[in-house]
Amino acid sequence: MSDNSFVVVANRLPVDTHTAPDGTRTWAPSPGGLVSALTPVLEKHQGCWVGWPGVVGDAPEPFRTEGGVLLHPVKLTQADFEGFYEGFSNATLWPLYHDLIVTPIYSRDWWQAYREVNLRFANEVAAVAAPGATVWVQDYQLQLLPGILRQLRPDLTIGFFLHIPFPSPDLFAQLPWRTELVRGLLGADIIGFQLESNARNFAELARRQGLEVTGSVRTRGIGTWVSAGDGRRSGIGAFPISIAAAAMADLTPADLGGAERLHAELGKERTVILGVDRLDYTKGIHQRLIAFEELLETGALDPDQVCLVQLATPSRERLEHYRTTRSTVEEAVGRINGRFGRIGQPVVHYQHTSVNKTILRRYYRMADVMLVTPFKDGMNLVAKEYVACHGDNSGALVLSEFAGAAAELTQAYQCNPFDIESMKKALRDAVVGLKQQPDVLAQRMRAMHEHVMAHDVDLWASTFLECLSTAGADRQAQ
Ligand code: GDG
C-alpha cells in the first residue's frame, strides 16, 4: 500500500504521448472536458491520478507532472483498447447515454473487455491508495470500478462522478448488463451527476431494480439515498461541473491584442460566429452548418457581413460514426463556401486540429457569437469558457436546450438543435441583437459571466468532496 490519501481515477491520464522519429517519447497536455476540469483540483491536493497513458502496449513508470500530480499509468493492450474503449465505452455506453443519437451496439465480447479493464484499474487503485484514502472515480468508462474497489478495499471512501448524461430508465433498460452496472456504481459512497434530471433517472432505475430509495434529489448536495444491498447506502446528487473561471477570464493585453488581430484577419466589420467542439456526432456541428447555410440562402444573413469559424478537435477517429460525421461536416463546409464564399473570402473557416489554450481563449474573446448546439451534452464546458472570456459583457451565446449548461446559462439564446428553424432564429436573434440591442445583450452576458465566475470548478470539486467526506464518515460510524 502507498501513501496516496487522495486518488483520482479516470480512463485517461491528462497527457498525450508523441514519439519522435528517433523513438524518443514526449508528453503533452491533452484537451478534453475531464482534463480541463480536474487538473487544477489535483494540483491543489498534490494527488495521484490513475489512468491509461493513451498508447497501447507498455506503460511508462509512474511519474510526477510539473504541477506535482503523481501520474500512475494503467496498461491497455490493443484488444483492451478495441473492446473496452472503442467498443463498450464509446460504441455502447456513449450513444446509449446520449439518448440513442446513433444506435448502440451490445456486444458480449466488449462487455467482457469492459469488466476486465475495470478490474485492472481497481487493482491498480487498491495498490496505490493509502489506508482510509479518498478515491474519486471519473466517468462512464469506469462504472464497475466502485463496486470492485469496495470489495478489495472496504476501508476506502469512494466517490463517483458521471460527466455525461444519465439516460431515462426506459432507455437504460436496453442494456443487457444493466443490473451489474448499477451494482458497480453503488460501490461508491456518493454518485454525482451533472443535473438533477440525471440523478432522478438513476434513482428511478434503482427503484425499478427493487432497491430502496429515500429523499429527493438536490443540486450541490446529497438529498437522495439508495440502499446498496450490503447494509450500506449510496448518496445521489447533482454537481454541475464548471471551469477554472478566474484563469480563463484573466486575459492579458497580449491576449486582447491577439483576439483583435484574429478578428481583423477575418474581417474587421464582419460578425464572427464561432463553434469549438470535439468532432462528435452528439455536438450537432452539421446541423448548425445547415442552419447557417439556410440563413445565408434566404438573405437573413449576408455572407459579406458574417462568417463562421468552426474549430473541430479530432476525436475517436477509428469509429465509423465519427468518420461519417467528419465527412458530413466537411462536405457541408465545402458546399457552403462554394455557394456563398468568394476566392480569398470563405464564409466558413474550418479547422480539424486542436489549438493550444492561449489561442483558444483568443478565439473565444474575438468571437461575436458562440454557437453551442449539441443534441445532448452532460454539461458543455465550451459554453462556460466563452462566457468567462467575456468579462467586458461583449458577445452572445447561442446554446442548445439539451446541453447541461442550459440549466445555468438561462440568459443564452437557447435553441432546439433538432429543429433547424429554432437554431436559425436563435442565431439570427443573436447576430441582429448585437447591432440593434447591444445593451440587452450586455445585460445577458453580464448575468451569465457572474454566474460562471461564482460557480467554478473549485466549487464543483469542493462541494463534491465535502459531501463525499461526510458520507464516508457516516458509513464508518455505522
Ligand atoms: C465531457 C462531456 C462535459 C476543445 N477543443 C480544444 C480544446 N477543447 C477543450 C475545451 C473544453 C473541452 O475541450 C471540451 O469540453 P466539453 O464539456 O465541451 O465536451 P466533452 O469533451 O464532450 O466533455 C461534457 C465534460 O465532459 C466535463 O464534465 O461538460 O458534457 O461530454 O474544455 O476548451 N482545448 C484546446 N484546444 C482545442 O482545440 N486546448
Coordinates of C-alpha atoms and ligand atoms in Angstrom, one line a residue:
M1 CA 0.0 0.0 0.0
S2 CA 1.2 3.5 -0.7
D3 CA 0.8 6.9 0.9
N4 CA -1.6 8.5 -1.5
S5 CA -4.5 9.7 0.6
F6 CA -6.3 11.3 -2.5
V7 CA -6.6 9.4 -5.7
V8 CA -8.4 10.3 -8.9
V9 CA -9.0 7.5 -11.3
A10 CA -10.1 8.2 -14.9
N11 CA -9.8 6.4 -18.2
R12 CA -7.1 8.8 -19.4
L13 CA -4.1 10.4 -17.8
P14 CA -4.0 14.1 -18.6
V15 CA -1.3 13.7 -21.2
D16 CA -0.9 12.7 -24.8
T17 CA 2.3 10.8 -25.9
H18 CA 4.2 11.7 -29.1
T19 CA 7.0 9.5 -30.4
A20 CA 9.7 11.3 -32.4
P21 CA 11.3 9.6 -35.4
D22 CA 14.3 8.6 -33.2
G23 CA 12.0 6.8 -30.8
T24 CA 12.1 9.5 -28.1
R25 CA 8.8 9.8 -26.3
T26 CA 7.5 13.2 -25.2
W27 CA 4.3 14.1 -23.3
A28 CA 1.9 17.0 -24.0
P29 CA -1.2 18.1 -22.2
S30 CA -4.3 16.7 -23.9
P31 CA -7.6 18.5 -24.5
G32 CA -11.0 17.3 -23.2
G33 CA -13.6 18.2 -20.7
L34 CA -12.4 15.9 -17.9
V35 CA -8.8 17.1 -18.1
S36 CA -9.7 20.7 -18.2
A37 CA -11.9 20.2 -15.1
L38 CA -9.6 18.1 -12.9
T39 CA -6.1 19.4 -13.4
P40 CA -6.5 22.4 -11.0
V41 CA -8.1 20.3 -8.3
L42 CA -5.4 17.7 -8.4
E43 CA -2.6 20.2 -8.4
K44 CA -4.1 21.8 -5.3
H45 CA -4.2 18.4 -3.5
Q46 CA -0.9 17.1 -5.0
G47 CA -2.9 14.0 -5.6
C48 CA -2.3 10.8 -7.6
W49 CA -4.1 10.2 -10.9
V50 CA -4.5 6.6 -12.1
G51 CA -5.3 6.3 -15.8
W52 CA -4.4 5.0 -19.2
P53 CA -1.5 6.9 -20.8
G54 CA -3.0 7.0 -24.3
V55 CA -0.8 4.5 -26.1
V56 CA -1.4 0.7 -26.2
G57 CA 1.3 -1.6 -25.1
D58 CA 3.9 -0.9 -22.4
A59 CA 3.0 1.7 -19.8
P60 CA 5.8 4.1 -18.5
E61 CA 6.7 4.1 -14.9
P62 CA 4.7 6.4 -12.6
F63 CA 6.0 10.0 -12.7
R64 CA 5.1 13.4 -11.4
T65 CA 3.9 16.4 -13.5
E66 CA 5.4 19.8 -13.2
G67 CA 2.3 20.7 -11.1
G68 CA 3.2 17.9 -8.7
V69 CA 0.5 15.4 -9.6
L70 CA 1.7 11.8 -9.5
L71 CA 0.6 10.0 -12.7
H72 CA 0.1 6.3 -12.3
P73 CA -0.3 4.7 -15.7
V74 CA -2.5 1.6 -16.3
K75 CA -1.5 -0.6 -19.3
L76 CA -4.0 -1.4 -22.0
T77 CA -3.4 -3.8 -24.9
Q78 CA -4.7 -3.3 -28.4
A79 CA -7.5 -5.8 -27.7
D80 CA -8.5 -3.8 -24.5
F81 CA -8.5 -0.6 -26.4
E82 CA -10.8 -2.0 -29.1
G83 CA -13.2 -3.9 -26.7
F84 CA -13.2 -1.7 -23.6
Y85 CA -12.6 1.8 -25.0
E86 CA -13.7 2.0 -28.6
G87 CA -16.3 -0.8 -28.1
F88 CA -18.2 -0.9 -24.9
S89 CA -17.4 2.7 -23.7
N90 CA -17.8 4.6 -27.0
A91 CA -20.0 2.4 -29.2
T92 CA -22.3 1.1 -26.4
L93 CA -22.4 3.4 -23.4
W94 CA -21.7 6.7 -25.2
P95 CA -24.7 6.5 -27.7
L96 CA -27.0 4.9 -25.0
Y97 CA -26.3 7.7 -22.5
H98 CA -26.8 10.3 -25.2
D99 CA -30.3 9.2 -25.9
L100 CA -29.5 7.0 -28.9
I101 CA -28.4 9.7 -31.4
V102 CA -26.8 6.7 -33.0
T103 CA -27.7 3.1 -32.3
P104 CA -25.6 1.4 -29.5
I105 CA -24.0 -1.9 -30.2
Y106 CA -24.5 -4.6 -27.5
S107 CA -21.5 -7.0 -27.7
R108 CA -20.8 -9.7 -25.2
D109 CA -17.1 -9.6 -26.1
W110 CA -16.9 -5.8 -25.4
W111 CA -18.7 -6.3 -22.1
Q112 CA -16.1 -8.9 -21.1
A113 CA -13.3 -6.4 -22.0
Y114 CA -15.0 -3.7 -20.0
R115 CA -15.2 -5.9 -16.9
E116 CA -11.6 -7.0 -17.3
V117 CA -10.3 -3.4 -17.7
N118 CA -12.4 -2.1 -14.8
L119 CA -10.9 -4.9 -12.6
R120 CA -7.4 -4.0 -13.7
F121 CA -8.0 -0.3 -12.8
A122 CA -9.4 -1.4 -9.5
N123 CA -6.3 -3.5 -8.7
E124 CA -4.0 -0.5 -9.5
V125 CA -6.0 1.8 -7.3
A126 CA -6.1 -0.7 -4.5
A127 CA -2.3 -0.8 -4.7
V128 CA -1.6 2.9 -4.7
A129 CA -4.3 4.1 -2.2
A130 CA -3.2 4.7 1.4
P131 CA -5.3 3.2 4.2
G132 CA -8.6 5.1 4.5
A133 CA -7.8 7.1 1.4
T134 CA -10.4 9.0 -0.6
V135 CA -10.8 7.8 -4.2
W136 CA -12.7 9.8 -6.8
V137 CA -13.7 7.7 -9.8
Q138 CA -14.5 9.5 -13.1
D139 CA -17.0 8.8 -15.8
Y140 CA -18.7 6.2 -17.8
Q141 CA -15.7 4.0 -18.7
L142 CA -15.3 3.0 -15.1
Q143 CA -18.7 2.3 -13.7
L144 CA -17.9 -1.1 -12.4
L145 CA -14.8 0.2 -10.5
P146 CA -16.5 1.4 -7.3
G147 CA -18.2 -2.0 -6.8
I148 CA -14.9 -3.9 -7.3
L149 CA -12.9 -1.5 -5.2
R150 CA -15.4 -1.7 -2.4
Q151 CA -14.7 -5.4 -2.2
L152 CA -11.0 -5.1 -2.5
R153 CA -10.6 -2.2 -0.1
P154 CA -13.6 -1.7 2.2
D155 CA -11.6 1.0 4.1
L156 CA -11.7 3.5 1.2
T157 CA -14.1 6.4 0.8
I158 CA -15.2 6.1 -2.8
G159 CA -16.9 8.8 -4.9
F160 CA -18.1 8.5 -8.5
F161 CA -18.9 11.3 -10.9
L162 CA -20.6 10.8 -14.3
H163 CA -19.6 13.5 -16.8
I164 CA -22.1 12.6 -19.4
P165 CA -25.9 12.4 -19.1
F166 CA -27.6 9.5 -17.4
P167 CA -30.5 8.3 -19.6
S168 CA -34.1 7.6 -18.6
P169 CA -34.7 4.1 -17.1
D170 CA -36.6 3.1 -20.2
L171 CA -33.6 3.6 -22.4
F172 CA -31.1 2.2 -19.9
A173 CA -33.3 -0.9 -19.7
Q174 CA -32.0 -1.9 -23.2
L175 CA -28.6 -2.6 -21.7
P176 CA -28.1 -6.4 -21.2
W177 CA -25.8 -5.8 -18.2
R178 CA -28.0 -3.1 -16.5
T179 CA -28.1 -4.8 -13.1
E180 CA -24.3 -5.3 -13.0
L181 CA -23.6 -1.6 -13.9
V182 CA -26.0 -0.3 -11.2
R183 CA -24.4 -2.6 -8.7
G184 CA -20.9 -1.4 -9.8
L185 CA -21.9 2.3 -9.2
L186 CA -23.4 1.5 -5.9
G187 CA -20.0 0.6 -4.5
A188 CA -19.5 4.3 -4.2
D189 CA -20.4 6.3 -1.1
I190 CA -21.7 9.1 -3.3
I191 CA -22.6 9.1 -7.0
G192 CA -22.6 12.6 -8.6
F193 CA -24.4 13.6 -11.8
Q194 CA -24.3 16.8 -13.8
L195 CA -28.0 17.5 -13.5
E196 CA -30.9 16.8 -11.1
S197 CA -32.7 15.1 -14.0
N198 CA -29.8 12.7 -14.5
A199 CA -29.8 11.8 -10.8
R200 CA -33.5 11.3 -10.8
N201 CA -33.2 8.9 -13.7
F202 CA -30.7 6.9 -11.7
A203 CA -32.8 6.9 -8.6
E204 CA -35.9 5.7 -10.6
L205 CA -33.8 3.0 -12.2
A206 CA -32.6 1.8 -8.8
R207 CA -36.2 1.8 -7.6
R208 CA -37.2 -0.3 -10.6
Q209 CA -34.4 -2.8 -9.7
G210 CA -36.0 -3.2 -6.3
L211 CA -33.6 -1.1 -4.3
E212 CA -34.9 1.2 -1.5
V213 CA -34.6 4.9 -2.5
T214 CA -35.3 7.7 0.0
G215 CA -35.3 11.5 -0.2
S216 CA -35.4 13.9 -3.1
V217 CA -32.6 15.0 -5.4
R218 CA -30.7 18.2 -4.7
T219 CA -28.0 20.3 -6.5
R220 CA -24.6 20.6 -4.8
G221 CA -25.7 18.3 -2.0
I222 CA -26.9 14.8 -1.3
G223 CA -30.7 14.6 -0.9
T224 CA -31.3 11.0 -2.0
W225 CA -30.0 7.7 -0.7
V226 CA -30.1 4.3 -2.5
S227 CA -29.7 1.1 -0.5
A228 CA -26.6 -0.7 -1.9
G229 CA -27.9 -4.2 -0.8
D230 CA -25.0 -4.9 1.6
G231 CA -26.1 -2.8 4.5
R232 CA -24.5 0.3 3.0
R233 CA -26.2 3.1 1.1
S234 CA -25.0 5.4 -1.7
G235 CA -25.8 9.1 -1.7
I236 CA -27.1 10.6 -5.0
G237 CA -26.8 14.3 -6.1
A238 CA -26.3 16.8 -8.9
F239 CA -22.9 18.5 -9.1
P240 CA -22.8 20.7 -12.2
I241 CA -19.2 20.8 -13.4
S242 CA -17.6 24.0 -14.4
I243 CA -14.3 25.6 -15.5
A244 CA -11.2 27.3 -13.9
A245 CA -13.1 30.5 -14.4
A246 CA -10.7 33.1 -13.0
A247 CA -7.8 31.7 -15.1
M248 CA -10.0 31.7 -18.2
A249 CA -11.2 35.2 -17.6
D250 CA -7.7 36.6 -16.9
L251 CA -6.9 37.9 -20.4
T252 CA -3.6 39.7 -20.8
P253 CA -3.0 42.7 -23.1
A254 CA -1.3 40.1 -25.4
D255 CA -4.5 38.0 -25.5
L256 CA -6.7 41.0 -26.2
G257 CA -4.3 42.2 -28.9
G258 CA -4.2 38.7 -30.3
A259 CA -8.0 38.5 -30.3
E260 CA -8.3 41.8 -32.1
R261 CA -5.8 40.7 -34.8
L262 CA -7.7 37.4 -35.3
H263 CA -10.9 39.3 -35.8
A264 CA -9.2 41.7 -38.2
E265 CA -7.9 38.8 -40.3
L266 CA -11.5 37.5 -40.6
G267 CA -12.8 41.0 -41.5
K268 CA -12.9 43.9 -39.0
E269 CA -16.5 44.7 -39.7
R270 CA -17.8 41.1 -40.1
T271 CA -19.7 39.4 -37.3
V272 CA -17.7 36.3 -36.4
I273 CA -19.6 33.3 -35.2
L274 CA -17.6 30.5 -33.5
G275 CA -18.0 26.8 -32.9
V276 CA -15.5 24.8 -30.8
D277 CA -16.1 21.1 -30.3
R278 CA -14.6 17.7 -30.3
L279 CA -15.7 16.3 -33.7
D280 CA -18.5 14.2 -32.2
Y281 CA -22.0 13.4 -33.5
T282 CA -23.5 14.5 -30.2
K283 CA -22.3 18.1 -30.7
G284 CA -24.7 19.0 -33.6
I285 CA -22.0 20.5 -35.8
H286 CA -23.6 19.5 -39.1
Q287 CA -27.0 20.8 -38.1
R288 CA -25.5 24.2 -37.1
L289 CA -23.9 24.4 -40.5
I290 CA -27.2 23.7 -42.2
A291 CA -28.9 26.5 -40.0
F292 CA -26.1 28.9 -41.1
E293 CA -26.4 27.9 -44.7
E294 CA -30.2 28.4 -44.7
L295 CA -29.8 31.9 -43.2
L296 CA -27.4 32.8 -46.0
E297 CA -29.7 31.3 -48.6
T298 CA -32.7 33.3 -47.5
G299 CA -30.6 36.5 -47.2
A300 CA -31.3 36.7 -43.4
L301 CA -27.5 36.8 -43.0
D302 CA -25.2 38.5 -45.6
P303 CA -22.1 36.5 -46.5
D304 CA -20.1 39.8 -46.8
Q305 CA -21.0 40.6 -43.2
V306 CA -20.8 37.4 -41.3
C307 CA -18.5 34.3 -41.1
L308 CA -18.5 31.1 -39.2
V309 CA -15.3 29.7 -37.7
Q310 CA -15.5 26.0 -36.7
L311 CA -12.7 24.5 -34.7
A312 CA -13.2 20.7 -34.6
T313 CA -10.8 18.7 -32.5
P314 CA -10.2 15.2 -33.9
S315 CA -11.9 12.6 -31.8
R316 CA -12.4 8.7 -31.8
E317 CA -11.4 8.7 -35.5
R318 CA -11.4 4.9 -35.9
L319 CA -15.1 4.6 -35.1
E320 CA -17.5 4.6 -38.1
H321 CA -20.0 7.1 -36.8
Y322 CA -17.2 9.6 -36.2
R323 CA -15.8 9.2 -39.7
T324 CA -19.2 9.7 -41.2
T325 CA -19.8 12.8 -39.0
R326 CA -16.5 14.2 -40.2
S327 CA -17.2 13.7 -43.9
T328 CA -20.7 15.1 -43.5
V329 CA -19.4 18.2 -41.8
E330 CA -16.6 18.7 -44.3
E331 CA -18.9 18.2 -47.2
A332 CA -21.2 20.9 -45.8
V333 CA -18.3 23.3 -45.2
G334 CA -17.2 22.9 -48.8
R335 CA -20.7 23.3 -50.2
I336 CA -21.4 26.4 -48.2
N337 CA -18.1 28.0 -49.2
G338 CA -18.8 27.0 -52.8
R339 CA -22.2 28.7 -52.6
F340 CA -21.6 31.8 -50.6
G341 CA -17.8 32.3 -50.2
R342 CA -15.5 34.2 -52.6
I343 CA -11.9 33.5 -53.5
G344 CA -9.9 34.7 -50.6
Q345 CA -13.0 35.2 -48.5
P346 CA -14.6 32.0 -47.3
V347 CA -17.8 32.2 -45.3
V348 CA -16.9 29.1 -43.2
H349 CA -13.4 28.8 -41.8
Y350 CA -12.9 25.2 -40.7
Q351 CA -10.0 23.6 -38.8
H352 CA -9.7 19.9 -38.0
T353 CA -6.9 20.2 -35.4
S354 CA -6.7 21.2 -31.8
V355 CA -5.2 24.6 -30.9
N356 CA -3.5 25.5 -27.6
K357 CA -5.4 27.0 -24.7
T358 CA -3.9 30.5 -25.3
I359 CA -5.0 30.6 -28.9
L360 CA -8.4 29.1 -27.9
R361 CA -9.0 31.9 -25.4
R362 CA -8.2 34.5 -28.1
Y363 CA -10.8 32.8 -30.4
Y364 CA -13.4 32.9 -27.6
R365 CA -12.7 36.5 -26.9
M366 CA -12.7 37.6 -30.6
A367 CA -16.0 35.8 -31.4
D368 CA -19.1 37.9 -31.6
V369 CA -21.4 34.9 -31.3
M370 CA -20.7 31.5 -29.8
L371 CA -22.6 28.6 -31.3
V372 CA -23.0 25.6 -29.0
T373 CA -25.6 23.2 -30.3
P374 CA -25.3 19.7 -29.0
F375 CA -28.2 17.2 -29.3
K376 CA -27.2 16.0 -25.8
D377 CA -24.3 17.0 -23.6
G378 CA -23.6 16.3 -20.0
M379 CA -22.6 19.9 -19.4
N380 CA -20.5 21.6 -22.2
L381 CA -17.6 23.5 -20.9
V382 CA -17.1 25.4 -24.1
A383 CA -20.2 27.5 -23.4
K384 CA -18.8 28.4 -19.9
E385 CA -15.3 29.1 -21.3
Y386 CA -16.8 31.5 -23.8
V387 CA -18.8 33.3 -21.2
A388 CA -15.7 33.5 -18.9
C389 CA -13.7 35.3 -21.6
H390 CA -16.4 38.0 -22.0
G391 CA -16.0 39.8 -18.7
D392 CA -16.5 43.0 -20.7
N393 CA -20.0 41.8 -21.4
S394 CA -19.4 41.7 -25.2
G395 CA -20.7 38.8 -27.3
A396 CA -23.7 36.5 -27.4
L397 CA -24.1 32.8 -26.7
V398 CA -26.4 30.5 -28.7
L399 CA -27.0 27.4 -26.6
S400 CA -28.8 24.1 -27.1
E401 CA -31.5 23.3 -24.5
F402 CA -30.0 19.8 -24.4
A403 CA -26.7 20.9 -23.0
G404 CA -26.4 20.6 -19.3
A405 CA -25.1 24.1 -19.2
A406 CA -28.6 25.4 -20.4
A407 CA -29.9 24.9 -16.8
E408 CA -27.5 27.5 -15.6
L409 CA -26.9 29.8 -18.6
T410 CA -30.5 30.8 -18.9
Q411 CA -29.6 34.2 -20.4
A412 CA -28.3 32.5 -23.6
Y413 CA -30.2 32.4 -26.8
Q414 CA -31.4 28.9 -26.3
C415 CA -32.5 26.6 -29.1
N416 CA -33.6 23.1 -30.0
P417 CA -30.9 21.6 -32.2
F418 CA -33.4 19.0 -33.6
D419 CA -35.4 22.0 -35.0
I420 CA -33.4 23.9 -37.7
E421 CA -35.9 26.8 -37.5
S422 CA -35.3 27.1 -33.8
M423 CA -31.5 27.2 -34.4
K424 CA -31.9 29.8 -37.2
K425 CA -34.0 32.0 -35.0
A426 CA -31.6 31.9 -32.1
L427 CA -28.6 32.6 -34.3
R428 CA -30.3 35.4 -36.2
D429 CA -31.6 37.0 -33.0
A430 CA -28.1 36.9 -31.6
V431 CA -26.5 38.4 -34.7
V432 CA -29.1 41.1 -35.1
G433 CA -29.2 41.8 -31.3
L434 CA -25.5 42.6 -31.4
K435 CA -26.2 45.6 -33.7
Q436 CA -29.7 46.5 -32.5
Q437 CA -29.9 45.8 -28.8
P438 CA -26.3 45.9 -27.5
D439 CA -27.4 46.9 -24.0
V440 CA -29.8 44.0 -23.7
L441 CA -27.1 41.6 -24.9
A442 CA -24.6 43.1 -22.5
Q443 CA -27.0 42.5 -19.6
R444 CA -27.5 38.9 -20.7
M445 CA -23.7 38.3 -20.9
R446 CA -23.2 40.1 -17.5
A447 CA -25.6 37.7 -15.8
M448 CA -24.0 34.6 -17.3
H449 CA -20.5 35.8 -16.6
E450 CA -21.3 36.5 -13.0
H451 CA -22.8 33.0 -12.7
V452 CA -19.8 31.3 -14.2
M453 CA -17.3 33.2 -12.1
A454 CA -19.2 32.3 -8.9
H455 CA -19.7 28.7 -9.8
D456 CA -16.3 27.5 -10.9
V457 CA -14.6 24.1 -11.0
D458 CA -13.2 24.6 -7.5
L459 CA -16.8 24.9 -6.2
W460 CA -17.7 21.8 -8.1
A461 CA -14.8 19.8 -6.7
S462 CA -15.0 21.1 -3.1
T463 CA -18.8 20.6 -2.8
F464 CA -18.4 17.0 -4.2
L465 CA -15.5 16.2 -1.9
E466 CA -17.2 17.7 1.2
C467 CA -20.3 15.5 0.5
L468 CA -18.0 12.5 -0.1
S469 CA -16.2 13.1 3.2
T470 CA -19.4 13.4 5.2
A471 CA -20.8 10.2 3.5
G472 CA -17.6 8.3 4.2
A473 CA -17.6 9.4 7.8
D474 CA -21.3 8.3 8.2
R475 CA -20.5 4.9 6.7
Q476 CA -17.6 4.4 9.1
A477 CA -19.8 5.4 12.1
Q478 CA -22.4 2.9 11.3
Ligands
GDG1 C1 -17.3 15.7 -21.5 C2 -18.9 15.8 -21.6 C3 -18.9 17.7 -20.0 C4 -11.8 21.6 -27.3 N1 -11.1 21.9 -28.4 C5 -9.9 22.3 -28.0 C6 -9.9 22.3 -26.6 N2 -11.1 21.9 -26.2 C7 -11.5 21.8 -24.8 C8 -12.5 22.8 -24.5 C9 -13.2 22.2 -23.3 C10 -13.1 20.7 -23.6 O1 -12.1 20.5 -24.6 C11 -14.4 20.2 -24.2 O2 -15.3 20.0 -23.1 P1 -16.9 19.9 -23.3 O3 -17.5 20.0 -22.0 O4 -17.3 20.9 -24.2 O5 -17.1 18.5 -24.0 P2 -16.6 16.9 -23.9 O6 -15.2 16.8 -24.4 O7 -17.6 16.1 -24.6 O8 -16.6 16.6 -22.3 C12 -19.3 17.2 -21.4 C13 -17.4 17.5 -19.8 O9 -17.0 16.1 -20.1 C14 -16.9 17.8 -18.4 O10 -17.7 17.1 -17.5 O11 -19.1 19.1 -19.9 O12 -20.7 17.3 -21.4 O13 -19.3 15.3 -22.9 O14 -12.6 22.5 -22.1 O15 -11.8 24.0 -24.2 N3 -8.8 22.7 -25.8 C15 -7.7 23.0 -26.5 N4 -7.6 23.0 -27.9 C16 -8.7 22.7 -28.6 O16 -8.6 22.7 -29.9 N5 -6.6 23.4 -25.8

